Amino acid sequence: MELRRGVGVYGVLWDSGRVLVVRERGGDEVPGVWRLPGGAVAHAEHPEHAVVREVAGQTGLTVTVDRLRAAVADVTTYPEDDVAVHTDRLAFELSTRGGALRDAGDGPTDQARWVTMAEAERLPLAPFSAELLGLPVTPLPTGAHRPAEPFPPAHPDRRLRFGAYGLVTDPAGRILLTQIAAGYPGAGRWHLPGGGTDHGEQPTTGLLRELVEEGGQLGRVVELLGVDNLHNPAAFGPEGRPLDWHGVRVIYRVLVDVPTDAVVTESAGGSTARAGWFTPVEAADLPLTGIAASAIGQSGR
């Protein structure tokens, strides 16, 4: 079975105790499913830009992003196509800045409505939307997620990588950092622990796995900080040729209650050369990756 990845973004908007939902276009045999407004992130697009674009197209509303609220993953299997699609879904809390609510003229949705929670509970809600709103998750009709068009062939030179990274600290306030190994983009720079998630893996699960592999530490996730976007149209790595990479990276705050010496435990040939604990002053003098510098700069908020 072919394994595919995608990133979806969704907006949570409230108005007088009502939440905004949209209905996907249904077919003759399958009714439309209701969900939070949003859609797929385009190649190289920042997720925050994508959710603003998708919400405007589906509802007519102009919105701004307040914060990243949740990051989860699910897998949908299409036996007829022999394809399993892993989707990392990001939900943002949004504020309305203008526009007027309307139904979409074309595209994947055909209705947009403000509904109370009681009304939402009676709708056929997509599982992700129901879970995020704290409503019961019920199975959808067979074929409800059947794609309208065949899966396009994968682009030979484009890569999408969804990763989970941590601003990892211990009770003394030290920060755990990892150094990128030779042969990988950013070699020699100090980075946040974390990395790409596996097919079918939740972001927090992947992060805690990487924390053990890259630093030998057991941690606990305490807060979702935000999302970082990286586009490198000619990244040269172990593949031996430049590739057009798009990285979407969620960042968590992680605590290690009982720190130990930082040791790289992943198998030889990994992207991490070494790991270490540093005070904030020591970390400021290191050659840091952009995401590490940004996260450390926000650590005192």
PDB file of N, CA and C in Angstrom, residues 225-273:
ATOM      1  N   LEU A 225       3.334  25.330  21.805  1.00  0.00           N
ATOM      2  CA  LEU A 225       3.777  26.716  21.669  1.00  0.00           C
ATOM      3  C   LEU A 225       3.394  27.350  20.341  1.00  0.00           C
ATOM      4  N   GLY A 226       3.489  26.604  19.244  1.00  0.00           N
ATOM      5  CA  GLY A 226       3.195  27.209  17.953  1.00  0.00           C
ATOM      6  C   GLY A 226       3.674  26.333  16.825  1.00  0.00           C
ATOM      7  N   VAL A 227       3.711  26.923  15.626  1.00  0.00           N
ATOM      8  CA  VAL A 227       4.110  26.182  14.429  1.00  0.00           C
ATOM      9  C   VAL A 227       5.122  27.013  13.650  1.00  0.00           C
ATOM     10  N   ASP A 228       6.105  26.332  13.115  1.00  0.00           N
ATOM     11  CA  ASP A 228       7.169  26.950  12.324  1.00  0.00           C
ATOM     12  C   ASP A 228       7.108  26.377  10.911  1.00  0.00           C
ATOM     13  N   ASN A 229       7.371  27.223   9.928  1.00  0.00           N
ATOM     14  CA  ASN A 229       7.341  26.794   8.528  1.00  0.00           C
ATOM     15  C   ASN A 229       8.716  26.988   7.903  1.00  0.00           C
ATOM     16  N   LEU A 230       9.181  25.975   7.192  1.00  0.00           N
ATOM     17  CA  LEU A 230      10.487  26.041   6.545  1.00  0.00           C
ATOM     18  C   LEU A 230      10.360  25.579   5.102  1.00  0.00           C
ATOM     19  N   HIS A 231      10.794  26.425   4.170  1.00  0.00           N
ATOM     20  CA  HIS A 231      10.821  26.017   2.763  1.00  0.00           C
ATOM     21  C   HIS A 231      12.232  26.208   2.225  1.00  0.00           C
ATOM     22  N   ASN A 232      12.811  25.119   1.752  1.00  0.00           N
ATOM     23  CA  ASN A 232      14.131  25.151   1.127  1.00  0.00           C
ATOM     24  C   ASN A 232      13.988  24.510  -0.242  1.00  0.00           C
ATOM     25  N   PRO A 233      13.971  25.333  -1.315  1.00  0.00           N
ATOM     26  CA  PRO A 233      13.729  24.791  -2.653  1.00  0.00           C
ATOM     27  C   PRO A 233      14.883  23.981  -3.226  1.00  0.00           C
ATOM     28  N   ALA A 234      16.028  23.974  -2.548  1.00  0.00           N
ATOM     29  CA  ALA A 234      17.176  23.213  -3.060  1.00  0.00           C
ATOM     30  C   ALA A 234      18.007  22.688  -1.897  1.00  0.00           C
ATOM     31  N   ALA A 235      17.359  21.917  -1.022  1.00  0.00           N
ATOM     32  CA  ALA A 235      18.055  21.354   0.132  1.00  0.00           C
ATOM     33  C   ALA A 235      18.878  20.146  -0.305  1.00  0.00           C
ATOM     34  N   PHE A 236      20.163  20.189   0.014  1.00  0.00           N
ATOM     35  CA  PHE A 236      21.059  19.092  -0.374  1.00  0.00           C
ATOM     36  C   PHE A 236      21.396  18.289   0.872  1.00  0.00           C
ATOM     37  N   GLY A 237      20.944  17.046   0.899  1.00  0.00           N
ATOM     38  CA  GLY A 237      21.170  16.189   2.051  1.00  0.00           C
ATOM     39  C   GLY A 237      21.666  14.826   1.650  1.00  0.00           C
ATOM     40  N   PRO A 238      21.394  13.804   2.437  1.00  0.00           N
ATOM     41  CA  PRO A 238      21.911  12.459   2.156  1.00  0.00           C
ATOM     42  C   PRO A 238      21.336  11.819   0.897  1.00  0.00           C
ATOM     43  N   GLU A 239      20.277  12.434   0.318  1.00  0.00           N
ATOM     44  CA  GLU A 239      19.734  11.882  -0.937  1.00  0.00           C
ATOM     45  C   GLU A 239      20.715  12.020  -2.093  1.00  0.00           C
ATOM     46  N   GLY A 240      21.677  12.948  -1.965  1.00  0.00           N
ATOM     47  CA  GLY A 240      22.692  13.120  -2.999  1.00  0.00           C
ATOM     48  C   GLY A 240      22.304  14.058  -4.110  1.00  0.00           C
ATOM     49  N   ARG A 241      21.136  14.687  -4.025  1.00  0.00           N
ATOM     50  CA  ARG A 241      20.717  15.665  -5.027  1.00  0.00           C
ATOM     51  C   ARG A 241      19.806  16.687  -4.345  1.00  0.00           C
ATOM     52  N   PRO A 242      19.763  17.925  -4.861  1.00  0.00           N
ATOM     53  CA  PRO A 242      18.919  18.940  -4.233  1.00  0.00           C
ATOM     54  C   PRO A 242      17.438  18.609  -4.411  1.00  0.00           C
ATOM     55  N   LEU A 243      16.673  18.783  -3.341  1.00  0.00           N
ATOM     56  CA  LEU A 243      15.238  18.535  -3.364  1.00  0.00           C
ATOM     57  C   LEU A 243      14.500  19.745  -2.804  1.00  0.00           C
ATOM     58  N   ASP A 244      13.261  19.929  -3.247  1.00  0.00           N
ATOM     59  CA  ASP A 244      12.412  21.035  -2.821  1.00  0.00           C
ATOM     60  C   ASP A 244      11.665  20.608  -1.555  1.00  0.00           C
ATOM     61  N   TRP A 245      12.216  21.003  -0.409  1.00  0.00           N
ATOM     62  CA  TRP A 245      11.682  20.555   0.874  1.00  0.00           C
ATOM     63  C   TRP A 245      10.738  21.587   1.472  1.00  0.00           C
ATOM     64  N   HIS A 246       9.616  21.097   1.986  1.00  0.00           N
ATOM     65  CA  HIS A 246       8.696  21.924   2.779  1.00  0.00           C
ATOM     66  C   HIS A 246       8.548  21.267   4.139  1.00  0.00           C
ATOM     67  N   GLY A 247       8.969  21.981   5.174  1.00  0.00           N
ATOM     68  CA  GLY A 247       8.861  21.451   6.521  1.00  0.00           C
ATOM     69  C   GLY A 247       7.847  22.219   7.348  1.00  0.00           C
ATOM     70  N   VAL A 248       6.890  21.511   7.918  1.00  0.00           N
ATOM     71  CA  VAL A 248       5.935  22.084   8.868  1.00  0.00           C
ATOM     72  C   VAL A 248       6.274  21.503  10.231  1.00  0.00           C
ATOM     73  N   ARG A 249       6.572  22.376  11.213  1.00  0.00           N
ATOM     74  CA  ARG A 249       7.128  21.907  12.472  1.00  0.00           C
ATOM     75  C   ARG A 249       6.380  22.521  13.652  1.00  0.00           C
ATOM     76  N   VAL A 250       5.713  21.674  14.423  1.00  0.00           N
ATOM     77  CA  VAL A 250       5.044  22.158  15.628  1.00  0.00           C
ATOM     78  C   VAL A 250       6.039  22.113  16.783  1.00  0.00           C
ATOM     79  N   ILE A 251       5.899  23.067  17.694  1.00  0.00           N
ATOM     80  CA  ILE A 251       6.855  23.224  18.790  1.00  0.00           C
ATOM     81  C   ILE A 251       6.107  23.127  20.115  1.00  0.00           C
ATOM     82  N   TYR A 252       6.629  22.294  21.003  1.00  0.00           N
ATOM     83  CA  TYR A 252       6.046  22.097  22.322  1.00  0.00           C
ATOM     84  C   TYR A 252       7.036  22.515  23.400  1.00  0.00           C
ATOM     85  N   ARG A 253       6.491  22.854  24.558  1.00  0.00           N
ATOM     86  CA  ARG A 253       7.324  23.012  25.747  1.00  0.00           C
ATOM     87  C   ARG A 253       7.351  21.655  26.450  1.00  0.00           C
ATOM     88  N   VAL A 254       8.548  21.158  26.763  1.00  0.00           N
ATOM     89  CA  VAL A 254       8.718  19.838  27.356  1.00  0.00           C
ATOM     90  C   VAL A 254       9.568  19.957  28.616  1.00  0.00           C
ATOM     91  N   LEU A 255       9.175  19.259  29.676  1.00  0.00           N
ATOM     92  CA  LEU A 255       9.941  19.236  30.915  1.00  0.00           C
ATOM     93  C   LEU A 255      10.553  17.860  31.120  1.00  0.00           C
ATOM     94  N   VAL A 256      11.808  17.840  31.511  1.00  0.00           N
ATOM     95  CA  VAL A 256      12.491  16.616  31.931  1.00  0.00           C
ATOM     96  C   VAL A 256      12.692  16.738  33.429  1.00  0.00           C
ATOM     97  N   ASP A 257      11.898  16.002  34.186  1.00  0.00           N
ATOM     98  CA  ASP A 257      11.917  16.141  35.645  1.00  0.00           C
ATOM     99  C   ASP A 257      13.176  15.562  36.279  1.00  0.00           C
ATOM    100  N   VAL A 258      13.712  14.483  35.706  1.00  0.00           N
ATOM    101  CA  VAL A 258      14.932  13.850  36.236  1.00  0.00           C
ATOM    102  C   VAL A 258      15.945  13.775  35.101  1.00  0.00           C
ATOM    103  N   PRO A 259      16.696  14.853  34.864  1.00  0.00           N
ATOM    104  CA  PRO A 259      17.635  14.866  33.739  1.00  0.00           C
ATOM    105  C   PRO A 259      18.830  13.951  33.984  1.00  0.00           C
ATOM    106  N   THR A 260      19.356  13.427  32.892  1.00  0.00           N
ATOM    107  CA  THR A 260      20.572  12.614  32.918  1.00  0.00           C
ATOM    108  C   THR A 260      21.539  13.196  31.892  1.00  0.00           C
ATOM    109  N   ASP A 261      22.743  12.640  31.827  1.00  0.00           N
ATOM    110  CA  ASP A 261      23.684  13.100  30.812  1.00  0.00           C
ATOM    111  C   ASP A 261      23.057  12.922  29.426  1.00  0.00           C
ATOM    112  N   ALA A 262      23.188  13.942  28.600  1.00  0.00           N
ATOM    113  CA  ALA A 262      22.602  13.896  27.258  1.00  0.00           C
ATOM    114  C   ALA A 262      23.426  12.971  26.371  1.00  0.00           C
ATOM    115  N   VAL A 263      22.778  11.918  25.867  1.00  0.00           N
ATOM    116  CA  VAL A 263      23.454  10.922  25.041  1.00  0.00           C
ATOM    117  C   VAL A 263      22.585  10.608  23.830  1.00  0.00           C
ATOM    118  N   VAL A 264      23.202  10.602  22.650  1.00  0.00           N
ATOM    119  CA  VAL A 264      22.486  10.233  21.434  1.00  0.00           C
ATOM    120  C   VAL A 264      22.377   8.716  21.405  1.00  0.00           C
ATOM    121  N   THR A 265      21.149   8.212  21.363  1.00  0.00           N
ATOM    122  CA  THR A 265      20.944   6.762  21.389  1.00  0.00           C
ATOM    123  C   THR A 265      20.437   6.204  20.070  1.00  0.00           C
ATOM    124  N   GLU A 266      20.100   7.082  19.098  1.00  0.00           N
ATOM    125  CA  GLU A 266      19.599   6.570  17.827  1.00  0.00           C
ATOM    126  C   GLU A 266      20.715   5.845  17.074  1.00  0.00           C
ATOM    127  N   SER A 267      20.331   5.018  16.109  1.00  0.00           N
ATOM    128  CA  SER A 267      21.300   4.201  15.387  1.00  0.00           C
ATOM    129  C   SER A 267      22.262   5.062  14.588  1.00  0.00           C
ATOM    130  N   ALA A 268      23.410   4.490  14.261  1.00  0.00           N
ATOM    131  CA  ALA A 268      24.445   5.203  13.494  1.00  0.00           C
ATOM    132  C   ALA A 268      23.876   5.683  12.168  1.00  0.00           C
ATOM    133  N   GLY A 269      24.353   6.836  11.735  1.00  0.00           N
ATOM    134  CA  GLY A 269      23.874   7.377  10.471  1.00  0.00           C
ATOM    135  C   GLY A 269      22.726   8.339  10.632  1.00  0.00           C
ATOM    136  N   GLY A 270      22.351   8.642  11.889  1.00  0.00           N
ATOM    137  CA  GLY A 270      21.265   9.579  12.125  1.00  0.00           C
ATOM    138  C   GLY A 270      21.698  11.017  11.904  1.00  0.00           C
ATOM    139  N   SER A 271      20.732  11.917  11.982  1.00  0.00           N
ATOM    140  CA  SER A 271      21.009  13.331  11.701  1.00  0.00           C
ATOM    141  C   SER A 271      21.543  14.080  12.916  1.00  0.00           C
ATOM    142  N   THR A 272      21.652  13.427  14.081  1.00  0.00           N
ATOM    143  CA  THR A 272      22.116  14.090  15.293  1.00  0.00           C
ATOM    144  C   THR A 272      23.523  13.624  15.649  1.00  0.00           C
ATOM    145  N   ALA A 273      24.460  14.593  15.759  1.00  0.00           N
ATOM    146  CA  ALA A 273      25.843  14.258  16.086  1.00  0.00           C
ATOM    147  C   ALA A 273      26.040  14.119  17.595  1.00  0.00           C
TER     148      ALA A 273
END
